[in-house]
Coordinates of C-alpha atoms in Angstrom, one line a residue:
M1 CA -40.2 76.0 -77.8
T2 CA -42.2 79.5 -78.0
P3 CA -44.3 80.7 -80.8
A4 CA -42.8 82.7 -83.0
P5 CA -44.1 86.3 -83.1
G6 CA -47.3 86.5 -84.9
T7 CA -49.0 83.3 -83.9
S8 CA -51.9 83.4 -82.0
R9 CA -50.6 82.9 -78.5
A10 CA -47.6 84.9 -79.0
P11 CA -48.9 88.3 -77.6
W12 CA -49.5 86.5 -74.0
L13 CA -46.4 84.9 -73.9
L14 CA -43.3 87.1 -72.1
T15 CA -40.0 87.0 -72.0
W16 CA -38.6 87.1 -68.3
E17 CA -37.4 90.7 -69.1
E18 CA -41.2 91.5 -69.9
L19 CA -42.3 89.8 -66.5
H20 CA -40.1 92.6 -64.6
R21 CA -41.5 95.6 -66.6
M22 CA -45.4 94.7 -66.0
P23 CA -47.4 97.7 -64.6
S24 CA -47.2 97.1 -61.1
Q25 CA -43.4 97.1 -61.2
A26 CA -42.8 99.6 -63.8
V27 CA -45.1 102.0 -62.7
D28 CA -46.0 101.3 -59.1
G29 CA -42.5 100.4 -57.7
F30 CA -43.5 96.6 -56.5
S31 CA -40.5 94.1 -56.6
Y32 CA -41.0 91.2 -58.9
Q33 CA -41.4 89.1 -55.2
K34 CA -44.4 91.4 -54.2
E35 CA -46.3 90.9 -57.3
E36 CA -45.6 87.3 -57.5
S37 CA -46.9 86.8 -54.1
Y38 CA -50.0 89.1 -54.8
R39 CA -51.1 86.8 -57.6
C40 CA -50.5 83.7 -55.8
S41 CA -52.8 85.1 -53.0
T42 CA -55.5 85.9 -55.7
A43 CA -55.0 82.9 -57.6
S44 CA -55.9 81.1 -54.2
F45 CA -58.6 83.2 -53.5
I46 CA -60.4 82.5 -57.1
Q47 CA -59.6 78.8 -56.6
E48 CA -61.2 79.1 -53.3
V49 CA -64.6 80.5 -54.3
G50 CA -64.7 78.9 -57.6
R51 CA -65.0 75.8 -55.4
A52 CA -67.3 77.2 -53.4
L53 CA -69.6 78.0 -56.4
R54 CA -68.9 74.3 -57.6
F55 CA -67.1 75.5 -60.7
P56 CA -65.4 72.6 -62.5
Q57 CA -61.9 72.9 -62.7
L58 CA -61.7 74.0 -66.3
S59 CA -63.6 77.1 -65.6
I60 CA -61.6 78.0 -62.5
S61 CA -58.7 77.5 -64.8
T62 CA -59.8 80.0 -67.5
A63 CA -60.6 82.6 -64.7
L64 CA -56.8 82.4 -63.2
V65 CA -55.7 82.7 -66.8
Y66 CA -57.7 85.5 -67.0
M67 CA -56.4 87.2 -64.1
H68 CA -52.7 86.7 -64.8
R69 CA -53.2 88.3 -68.3
F70 CA -55.2 91.3 -66.6
Y71 CA -52.4 92.3 -64.2
A72 CA -49.5 91.5 -67.1
R73 CA -51.3 94.9 -68.4
K74 CA -52.7 96.6 -65.4
S75 CA -51.5 97.4 -62.1
F76 CA -52.4 95.8 -58.6
V77 CA -53.1 99.4 -57.3
E78 CA -55.1 100.9 -59.7
Y79 CA -57.4 97.7 -59.8
D80 CA -58.7 96.0 -56.6
R81 CA -58.0 92.3 -56.6
F82 CA -61.3 91.4 -54.9
I83 CA -63.3 93.0 -57.7
T84 CA -61.1 91.5 -60.5
A85 CA -61.4 88.0 -59.0
C86 CA -65.1 88.1 -58.9
T87 CA -65.2 89.5 -62.5
C88 CA -62.9 86.5 -63.7
L89 CA -65.0 84.1 -62.4
L90 CA -67.9 85.4 -63.5
L91 CA -66.4 85.9 -67.2
G92 CA -64.7 82.5 -67.1
G93 CA -68.1 80.9 -66.4
K94 CA -69.6 82.1 -69.3
V95 CA -67.1 81.3 -71.7
E96 CA -66.8 77.6 -70.3
E97 CA -70.6 77.5 -70.5
T98 CA -70.7 76.8 -66.8
P99 CA -72.5 80.5 -65.8
K100 CA -73.1 81.6 -62.4
K101 CA -75.2 84.5 -61.3
L102 CA -73.4 87.5 -60.5
K103 CA -75.0 87.7 -56.9
D104 CA -73.9 84.3 -56.2
V105 CA -70.3 84.9 -57.1
L106 CA -70.6 88.1 -54.9
H107 CA -72.0 86.1 -52.0
Q108 CA -69.5 83.6 -51.7
A109 CA -66.4 86.2 -52.8
Y110 CA -67.4 88.4 -49.9
Q111 CA -67.6 85.1 -47.1
K112 CA -64.3 84.0 -48.4
R113 CA -62.6 87.6 -48.4
F114 CA -64.3 88.7 -45.0
N115 CA -64.2 85.6 -43.1
C116 CA -68.1 86.0 -42.2
S117 CA -70.9 83.6 -42.7
A118 CA -73.7 83.9 -45.0
K119 CA -76.1 85.9 -42.7
D120 CA -73.1 88.6 -42.6
V121 CA -73.0 88.9 -46.2
P122 CA -75.1 92.7 -47.3
D123 CA -78.7 92.1 -48.7
P124 CA -78.8 91.9 -52.6
D125 CA -81.2 94.9 -52.0
S126 CA -79.0 96.7 -49.9
R127 CA -76.9 99.7 -51.4
K128 CA -73.5 98.2 -50.5
F129 CA -74.3 94.8 -52.4
W130 CA -75.5 97.0 -55.5
E131 CA -72.3 99.2 -55.4
L132 CA -70.2 96.0 -55.4
R133 CA -72.2 94.6 -58.3
E134 CA -71.8 97.9 -60.3
Q135 CA -67.8 97.5 -59.6
V136 CA -67.8 94.2 -61.1
L137 CA -70.0 94.8 -64.2
V138 CA -67.8 98.0 -65.0
S139 CA -64.7 95.6 -64.1
E140 CA -66.1 93.2 -66.8
R141 CA -65.8 95.6 -69.8
V142 CA -62.4 96.6 -68.8
L143 CA -61.3 92.8 -68.3
L144 CA -62.7 92.3 -72.0
Q145 CA -61.0 95.0 -73.1
T146 CA -57.8 94.4 -71.9
L147 CA -57.9 90.8 -72.9
G148 CA -58.6 92.2 -76.4
F149 CA -61.8 89.8 -76.4
E150 CA -59.5 86.9 -76.8
L151 CA -61.6 84.6 -74.4
Q152 CA -60.9 81.0 -75.6
L153 CA -58.3 79.3 -74.1
E154 CA -56.6 76.1 -74.6
H155 CA -55.5 74.1 -71.3
P156 CA -53.0 71.6 -70.5
Y157 CA -55.6 68.9 -69.5
R158 CA -56.4 67.3 -72.9
E159 CA -52.6 66.6 -74.1
L160 CA -51.9 65.6 -70.4
L161 CA -54.3 62.9 -70.3
A162 CA -53.9 61.7 -73.8
Y163 CA -50.0 61.1 -73.2
I164 CA -50.6 59.4 -69.9
K165 CA -53.3 56.9 -71.6
S166 CA -51.0 56.5 -74.4
V167 CA -48.1 55.2 -72.1
A168 CA -50.5 53.3 -69.7
M169 CA -49.9 55.2 -66.6
P170 CA -52.1 54.2 -63.4
R171 CA -54.8 56.4 -62.6
E172 CA -52.9 57.7 -59.3
F173 CA -49.9 59.1 -61.8
A174 CA -52.7 61.2 -63.6
Q175 CA -54.1 62.3 -60.6
L176 CA -50.8 63.9 -59.7
A177 CA -50.2 65.5 -62.9
W178 CA -53.2 66.9 -63.2
N179 CA -52.8 68.4 -59.8
F180 CA -49.5 70.0 -60.7
V181 CA -51.2 71.3 -63.6
N182 CA -54.0 72.9 -61.1
D183 CA -51.0 74.5 -59.0
S184 CA -49.2 75.8 -62.1
Y185 CA -52.0 78.2 -62.3
R186 CA -50.8 80.3 -59.2
T187 CA -47.5 80.7 -60.8
L188 CA -46.6 82.8 -64.1
V189 CA -46.1 79.7 -66.3
C190 CA -49.3 80.4 -68.4
L191 CA -47.3 83.8 -69.2
Q192 CA -44.1 82.1 -70.2
Y193 CA -45.3 78.9 -71.8
D194 CA -47.9 77.4 -74.1
H195 CA -50.2 74.9 -72.8
K196 CA -48.5 71.8 -74.0
T197 CA -45.1 73.0 -72.7
V198 CA -46.9 73.2 -69.0
A199 CA -48.8 69.6 -69.7
A200 CA -45.2 68.4 -70.4
A201 CA -43.8 69.8 -67.0
A202 CA -46.8 68.6 -65.1
V203 CA -46.0 65.0 -66.2
A204 CA -41.9 65.4 -65.6
L205 CA -42.8 66.4 -62.3
A206 CA -45.2 63.4 -61.8
A207 CA -42.7 61.0 -62.8
A208 CA -39.9 62.9 -60.7
H209 CA -41.9 62.5 -57.6
N210 CA -42.7 58.7 -58.3
Q211 CA -39.5 57.9 -59.6
Q212 CA -40.7 56.7 -62.9
T213 CA -39.2 57.1 -66.2
L214 CA -40.9 58.0 -69.3
S215 CA -41.0 57.2 -73.1
N216 CA -42.4 58.2 -76.3
P217 CA -45.0 56.1 -77.6
I218 CA -45.6 57.2 -81.0
K219 CA -44.6 54.3 -83.3
G220 CA -41.3 55.1 -85.4
H221 CA -40.3 57.7 -82.7
E222 CA -39.5 55.5 -79.5
D223 CA -36.1 57.1 -79.7
E224 CA -37.1 60.5 -79.4
P225 CA -37.4 62.6 -76.2
W226 CA -40.8 61.5 -74.4
Y227 CA -42.1 65.2 -74.2
R228 CA -42.2 65.4 -78.1
A229 CA -44.7 63.1 -78.1
I230 CA -46.7 65.9 -75.8
S231 CA -45.3 68.9 -77.9
P232 CA -43.3 68.4 -81.0
D233 CA -41.9 71.9 -80.6
T234 CA -40.8 72.4 -77.1
T235 CA -37.5 71.9 -76.0
E236 CA -36.2 70.1 -72.8
A237 CA -34.9 73.5 -71.6
D238 CA -38.2 74.8 -71.5
V239 CA -40.0 71.6 -69.9
F240 CA -37.6 72.0 -66.9
A241 CA -37.8 75.6 -66.5
C242 CA -41.3 75.4 -66.5
A243 CA -41.2 72.3 -64.2
H244 CA -38.5 74.5 -61.7
T245 CA -41.0 77.3 -61.7
I246 CA -43.8 75.4 -60.4
I247 CA -41.2 73.7 -57.7
D248 CA -40.4 77.4 -56.8
F249 CA -44.3 78.0 -56.0
Y250 CA -44.2 74.8 -53.4
E251 CA -41.0 76.4 -51.6
L252 CA -43.0 79.5 -51.6
I253 CA -46.2 78.3 -49.9
G254 CA -43.7 76.0 -47.4
L255 CA -42.5 79.1 -46.3
Q256 CA -45.7 80.8 -45.8
M257 CA -47.1 77.9 -44.1
A258 CA -44.4 78.0 -41.8
A259 CA -44.8 81.8 -41.4
D260 CA -48.6 80.9 -40.6
E261 CA -49.5 83.7 -42.6
P262 CA -53.2 84.3 -42.6
G263 CA -55.1 83.5 -45.7
K264 CA -52.6 81.0 -47.2
E265 CA -54.0 78.3 -48.7
G266 CA -52.4 74.9 -49.2
A267 CA -51.7 73.1 -52.5
H268 CA -53.3 70.3 -54.6
V269 CA -49.9 68.5 -54.1
N270 CA -48.2 68.2 -50.3
L271 CA -44.6 67.9 -50.8
S272 CA -41.8 68.1 -48.3
P273 CA -38.7 70.0 -48.6
A274 CA -36.8 66.6 -49.4
E275 CA -39.2 65.5 -52.2
L276 CA -38.6 69.3 -53.9
E277 CA -35.1 69.0 -53.7
R278 CA -35.1 65.4 -55.3
M279 CA -37.7 66.4 -58.0
R280 CA -35.5 69.4 -58.8
A281 CA -32.7 67.4 -59.2
S282 CA -34.6 64.9 -61.3
T283 CA -35.9 67.6 -63.7
G284 CA -32.4 69.0 -64.8
S285 CA -29.9 71.2 -63.4
S286 CA -30.7 72.9 -60.0
S287 CA -32.0 76.8 -60.6
L288 CA -32.0 79.7 -57.9
R289 CA -34.8 79.1 -55.6
A290 CA -37.0 82.1 -55.3
T291 CA -36.3 84.9 -52.8
T292 CA -37.9 84.2 -48.9
E293 CA -38.7 88.1 -49.2
H294 CA -42.4 87.5 -50.1
A295 CA -45.1 90.0 -48.6
S296 CA -48.0 88.5 -46.5
T297 CA -50.5 89.5 -49.3
S298 CA -54.1 87.7 -48.6
L299 CA -57.2 89.1 -49.6
A300 CA -58.0 90.5 -46.4
P301 CA -59.1 93.8 -46.2
D302 CA -55.6 96.2 -46.3
A303 CA -54.7 98.1 -43.3
P304 CA -54.6 101.7 -44.0
D305 CA -50.6 101.4 -43.7
A306 CA -50.3 98.7 -45.8
K307 CA -52.4 99.2 -48.5
P308 CA -50.8 99.7 -51.9
T309 CA -50.3 103.3 -53.1
R310 CA -49.3 105.1 -56.4
T311 CA -46.5 107.3 -55.6
P312 CA -45.0 109.7 -58.2
D313 CA -42.0 108.6 -60.3
A314 CA -42.1 105.3 -58.4
K315 CA -39.0 103.1 -59.1
P316 CA -39.2 99.3 -59.2
S317 CA -37.8 97.9 -56.2
S318 CA -35.3 94.8 -55.9
S319 CA -33.0 92.9 -53.8
A320 CA -29.9 91.1 -54.6
A321 CA -31.8 87.7 -54.6
A322 CA -34.0 89.2 -57.3
D323 CA -31.3 90.2 -59.2
A324 CA -29.3 87.2 -59.1
I325 CA -32.2 85.2 -60.1
I326 CA -32.9 87.7 -63.2
A327 CA -29.5 87.2 -64.1
K328 CA -29.7 83.6 -63.7
R329 CA -32.5 83.0 -65.8
A330 CA -31.5 85.6 -68.5
R331 CA -28.3 83.6 -68.9
D332 CA -30.4 80.0 -68.9
E333 CA -32.7 81.5 -71.8
P334 CA -32.0 79.8 -75.2
A335 CA -30.0 82.2 -77.6
D336 CA -33.1 82.7 -79.7
G337 CA -35.2 83.2 -77.1
D338 CA -35.4 87.1 -77.9
G339 CA -38.2 87.9 -79.4
A340 CA -39.7 84.5 -79.7
R341 CA -42.5 85.7 -77.2
A342 CA -43.8 89.0 -78.9
K343 CA -44.4 91.6 -76.8
H344 CA -48.1 92.6 -76.4
A345 CA -49.5 95.8 -77.4
R346 CA -50.4 97.5 -74.1
G347 CA -54.4 98.3 -73.6
D348 CA -55.3 101.1 -71.6
A349 CA -58.7 101.2 -69.9
P350 CA -61.2 104.3 -70.9
A351 CA -60.4 107.5 -69.1
S352 CA -63.8 107.2 -67.5
A353 CA -62.9 104.0 -65.8
P354 CA -62.9 104.3 -62.1
A355 CA -60.1 102.5 -60.0
H356 CA -61.6 99.5 -58.3
T357 CA -61.2 99.6 -54.8
L358 CA -63.2 98.5 -51.5
A359 CA -61.7 101.0 -49.2
N360 CA -65.1 102.2 -48.2
T361 CA -66.3 98.4 -47.4
P362 CA -66.0 97.7 -43.7
P363 CA -64.9 94.2 -42.9
R364 CA -67.4 91.6 -41.1
G365 CA -66.3 89.8 -38.1
D366 CA -62.4 90.3 -37.3
G367 CA -61.6 91.1 -40.7
N368 CA -58.9 88.4 -41.4
V369 CA -59.4 85.8 -43.9
A370 CA -58.3 82.5 -42.3
P371 CA -57.6 79.0 -44.5
S372 CA -61.0 77.1 -44.6
K373 CA -58.6 74.2 -43.2
P374 CA -55.5 74.2 -41.1
A375 CA -52.3 75.7 -42.8
S376 CA -50.9 72.1 -43.1
A377 CA -54.0 70.6 -44.7
V378 CA -54.1 70.2 -48.7
L379 CA -56.9 71.5 -50.4
Q380 CA -59.4 69.1 -51.7
R381 CA -58.1 67.6 -54.9
E382 CA -59.9 68.1 -58.3
R383 CA -60.7 64.8 -59.5
V384 CA -59.3 63.4 -62.9
P385 CA -62.4 62.6 -65.4
A386 CA -63.6 59.2 -64.7
A387 CA -62.4 56.4 -67.2
G388 CA -63.4 56.8 -70.6
A389 CA -64.8 60.5 -69.9
P390 CA -63.7 63.1 -72.2
A391 CA -60.8 65.4 -71.3
P392 CA -61.9 68.8 -70.6

């Protein structure tokens, strides 16, 4: 169950219809699938740079939520993803008390974006580096305003580990569920469901993967659904819908890896198509798959004819598959879902704020972002805290 209007998290929980009216779609003509792909590749970039900076996963996850919330109110056309990613990492590190110097963030991000070595990064005293630094500082002010200065976040990790400990699941199960949470940040679930529902969805996916049954460990409530032990207010429909959204993500990256698209990273969990089908069946009725019409949107420099541009009176594009997905999910939403996720007030940047772009920044090397590992490799997994360590 989603929070009622007026609660603290409600402004950032969007309905399915609102997800299709975000600025990149409503103003700049992106299809839902194109925006979804942009978000996924931007999230992969943030994750990769965050790891290179040795950020803890909590700080990276905070940066990822900031990115998703920012582009719920701003357009990918107007605000450069590279600058926004750096800004979110910088701010996420500050908020989670793991700060990094701006020059270090830019240094790592530049290497990842342009696939170059450390010696090819502009000198910190150069004009080019100074311009990048100024763009991030301006972007930070816009980000803070767009977020409404709501910087403290609740993540699924604590509830997830508490439940797993209460039912005495093995460490391997905890690691798997933890990784599902990490991968969820590359989807839109943080804009659709509260953190407890995401935790329950990750547990459901881990149980489906391992073909294990779950129970409610709360004394006197053993006959109630297991997920009520994580979130008393959530529904089975929300838990399974959230789980299916995460499964859709694995299907998407499977398509990207099969197509050998540049700059696409693997996930924290490596799943075969057969495993995905079985997990989908184990977490409720089958839902429609995401369309295969995803653009290649790595953070390599945009080609002149590929860079998104804003055109007058641009209309959101849509495919038949997208229309079918919208209709299906609209039918699946609970009858009382309308208005359950309060619509946020849209905030605009100051009129003097420049559009953030690196159009004048030439790439180093061949200009393509290649994965740090082969496309079939799995990213180094974020480790679950050692036994007895406090949850993040």
